[in-house]
Amino acid sequence: MASTKVQRIMTQPINLIFRFLQSKARIQIWLFEQKDLRIEGRIIGFDEYMNLVLDEAEEVNVKKKTRRSLGRILLKGDNITLMMSTGILFQPCVLEFFENQAFMAWLFYGGKGL
């Protein structure tokens, strides 16, 4: 019996960001060392350093459950911890998984020592 091996194609981060840009998807960005603040908006430009130009940007305070309109902004790549689509295709169970701050710290530090 022949074994079937499933090949997975690796997606480069820049390709995913480009897909967000092309589809004009609304995305949510988790900020480095700002666990209560998120930025939502549509990517209209980016560079190799993951600096993003966002349109219709909003600052979301998850603790106070408030939103503040920012308009068009430049978000430096070194402030980004996680980027995800806010669209209906996003699975809520994955969001729940990532909201575990211990896991986020583990992921950020290369998955060592958990």
mmCIF file of C-alpha atoms in Angstrom:
data_model
loop_
_atom_site.group_PDB
_atom_site.id
_atom_site.type_symbol
_atom_site.label_atom_id
_atom_site.label_comp_id
_atom_site.label_asym_id
_atom_site.label_seq_id
_atom_site.Cartn_x
_atom_site.Cartn_y
_atom_site.Cartn_z
ATOM 1 C CA MET A 1 0.000 0.000 0.000
ATOM 2 C CA ALA A 2 1.433 3.357 -1.035
ATOM 3 C CA SER A 3 1.630 5.999 1.639
ATOM 4 C CA THR A 4 0.200 9.367 0.807
ATOM 5 C CA LYS A 5 2.104 12.315 2.145
ATOM 6 C CA VAL A 6 0.363 15.650 2.407
ATOM 7 C CA GLN A 7 2.580 18.502 1.337
ATOM 8 C CA ARG A 8 2.057 21.837 3.010
ATOM 9 C CA ILE A 9 3.045 25.018 1.282
ATOM 10 C CA MET A 10 4.614 27.572 3.595
ATOM 11 C CA THR A 11 3.041 31.015 3.506
ATOM 12 C CA GLN A 12 5.454 33.882 3.990
ATOM 13 C CA PRO A 13 4.246 36.614 6.385
ATOM 14 C CA ILE A 14 4.617 39.263 3.691
ATOM 15 C CA ASN A 15 2.282 37.250 1.430
ATOM 16 C CA LEU A 16 -0.413 37.159 4.098
ATOM 17 C CA ILE A 17 -0.113 40.916 4.642
ATOM 18 C CA PHE A 18 -0.364 41.379 0.861
ATOM 19 C CA ARG A 19 -3.553 39.268 0.835
ATOM 20 C CA PHE A 20 -5.022 41.479 3.573
ATOM 21 C CA LEU A 21 -4.139 44.519 1.435
ATOM 22 C CA GLN A 22 -5.590 43.054 -1.783
ATOM 23 C CA SER A 23 -8.840 41.912 -0.187
ATOM 24 C CA LYS A 24 -9.242 45.188 1.734
ATOM 25 C CA ALA A 25 -9.982 43.032 4.779
ATOM 26 C CA ARG A 26 -10.485 44.725 8.110
ATOM 27 C CA ILE A 27 -7.769 43.480 10.438
ATOM 28 C CA GLN A 28 -7.095 43.627 14.142
ATOM 29 C CA ILE A 29 -3.556 44.194 15.410
ATOM 30 C CA TRP A 30 -2.386 43.322 18.893
ATOM 31 C CA LEU A 31 0.196 45.772 20.172
ATOM 32 C CA PHE A 32 3.503 44.885 21.822
ATOM 33 C CA GLU A 33 3.351 45.391 25.613
ATOM 34 C CA GLN A 34 -0.164 46.907 25.358
ATOM 35 C CA LYS A 35 -2.422 43.973 26.224
ATOM 36 C CA ASP A 36 -5.567 46.105 26.625
ATOM 37 C CA LEU A 37 -5.224 48.050 23.352
ATOM 38 C CA ARG A 38 -5.777 46.801 19.822
ATOM 39 C CA ILE A 39 -5.786 48.625 16.504
ATOM 40 C CA GLU A 40 -8.329 47.804 13.793
ATOM 41 C CA GLY A 41 -8.259 49.051 10.228
ATOM 42 C CA ARG A 42 -7.616 48.265 6.560
ATOM 43 C CA ILE A 43 -4.073 47.936 5.241
ATOM 44 C CA ILE A 44 -3.411 50.302 2.341
ATOM 45 C CA GLY A 45 0.379 49.994 2.386
ATOM 46 C CA PHE A 46 3.299 48.209 4.054
ATOM 47 C CA ASP A 47 7.047 47.696 3.741
ATOM 48 C CA GLU A 48 9.667 45.018 4.439
ATOM 49 C CA TYR A 49 9.844 46.086 8.117
ATOM 50 C CA MET A 50 6.120 45.363 8.553
ATOM 51 C CA ASN A 51 5.390 49.073 8.985
ATOM 52 C CA LEU A 52 1.725 49.422 8.039
ATOM 53 C CA VAL A 53 -0.363 52.260 6.682
ATOM 54 C CA LEU A 54 -3.897 51.678 7.939
ATOM 55 C CA ASP A 55 -7.042 53.425 6.770
ATOM 56 C CA GLU A 56 -10.242 53.724 8.834
ATOM 57 C CA ALA A 57 -8.105 52.872 11.879
ATOM 58 C CA GLU A 58 -9.637 52.604 15.335
ATOM 59 C CA GLU A 59 -8.045 52.141 18.738
ATOM 60 C CA VAL A 60 -9.942 49.426 20.621
ATOM 61 C CA ASN A 61 -9.664 49.236 24.400
ATOM 62 C CA VAL A 62 -10.681 45.667 25.245
ATOM 63 C CA LYS A 63 -10.796 46.323 28.998
ATOM 64 C CA LYS A 64 -13.059 49.404 28.847
ATOM 65 C CA LYS A 65 -14.825 48.173 25.682
ATOM 66 C CA THR A 66 -14.342 51.534 23.950
ATOM 67 C CA ARG A 67 -13.332 52.541 20.425
ATOM 68 C CA ARG A 68 -11.616 55.720 19.283
ATOM 69 C CA SER A 69 -11.388 56.696 15.622
ATOM 70 C CA LEU A 70 -7.835 57.405 14.418
ATOM 71 C CA GLY A 71 -8.356 57.798 10.664
ATOM 72 C CA ARG A 72 -5.302 57.037 8.509
ATOM 73 C CA ILE A 73 -2.198 56.067 10.492
ATOM 74 C CA LEU A 74 1.311 54.668 10.128
ATOM 75 C CA LEU A 75 1.912 51.833 12.587
ATOM 76 C CA LYS A 76 5.559 50.867 13.084
ATOM 77 C CA GLY A 77 6.224 47.161 12.655
ATOM 78 C CA ASP A 78 8.061 46.811 15.958
ATOM 79 C CA ASN A 79 4.763 47.544 17.771
ATOM 80 C CA ILE A 80 2.986 44.555 16.211
ATOM 81 C CA THR A 81 2.557 41.315 18.150
ATOM 82 C CA LEU A 82 -0.242 39.666 16.180
ATOM 83 C CA MET A 83 -2.291 40.483 13.093
ATOM 84 C CA MET A 84 -5.579 38.814 12.156
ATOM 85 C CA SER A 85 -8.638 39.325 10.037
ATOM 86 C CA THR A 86 -11.767 40.482 11.844
ATOM 87 C CA GLY A 87 -13.885 38.913 9.091
ATOM 88 C CA ILE A 88 -16.411 36.117 9.481
ATOM 89 C CA LEU A 89 -13.924 33.533 8.212
ATOM 90 C CA PHE A 90 -11.848 33.873 11.373
ATOM 91 C CA GLN A 91 -12.452 31.014 13.782
ATOM 92 C CA PRO A 92 -13.343 32.223 17.333
ATOM 93 C CA CYS A 93 -11.667 29.184 18.911
ATOM 94 C CA VAL A 94 -8.306 30.366 17.553
ATOM 95 C CA LEU A 95 -8.847 33.815 19.078
ATOM 96 C CA GLU A 96 -9.632 32.194 22.429
ATOM 97 C CA PHE A 97 -6.432 30.170 22.166
ATOM 98 C CA PHE A 98 -4.284 33.248 21.487
ATOM 99 C CA GLU A 99 -5.877 35.305 24.256
ATOM 100 C CA ASN A 100 -4.014 33.201 26.790
ATOM 101 C CA GLN A 101 -1.281 35.697 27.739
ATOM 102 C CA ALA A 102 1.052 32.939 28.960
ATOM 103 C CA PHE A 103 0.891 31.388 25.510
ATOM 104 C CA MET A 104 1.579 34.755 23.883
ATOM 105 C CA ALA A 105 4.686 35.237 26.038
ATOM 106 C CA TRP A 106 5.795 31.701 25.236
ATOM 107 C CA LEU A 107 5.296 32.319 21.520
ATOM 108 C CA PHE A 108 7.084 35.682 21.632
ATOM 109 C CA TYR A 109 10.150 34.229 23.345
ATOM 110 C CA GLY A 110 10.529 31.419 20.835
ATOM 111 C CA GLY A 111 8.531 28.695 22.550
ATOM 112 C CA LYS A 112 11.110 27.953 25.231
ATOM 113 C CA GLY A 113 10.548 27.006 28.843
ATOM 114 C CA LEU A 114 6.823 26.321 29.004
#
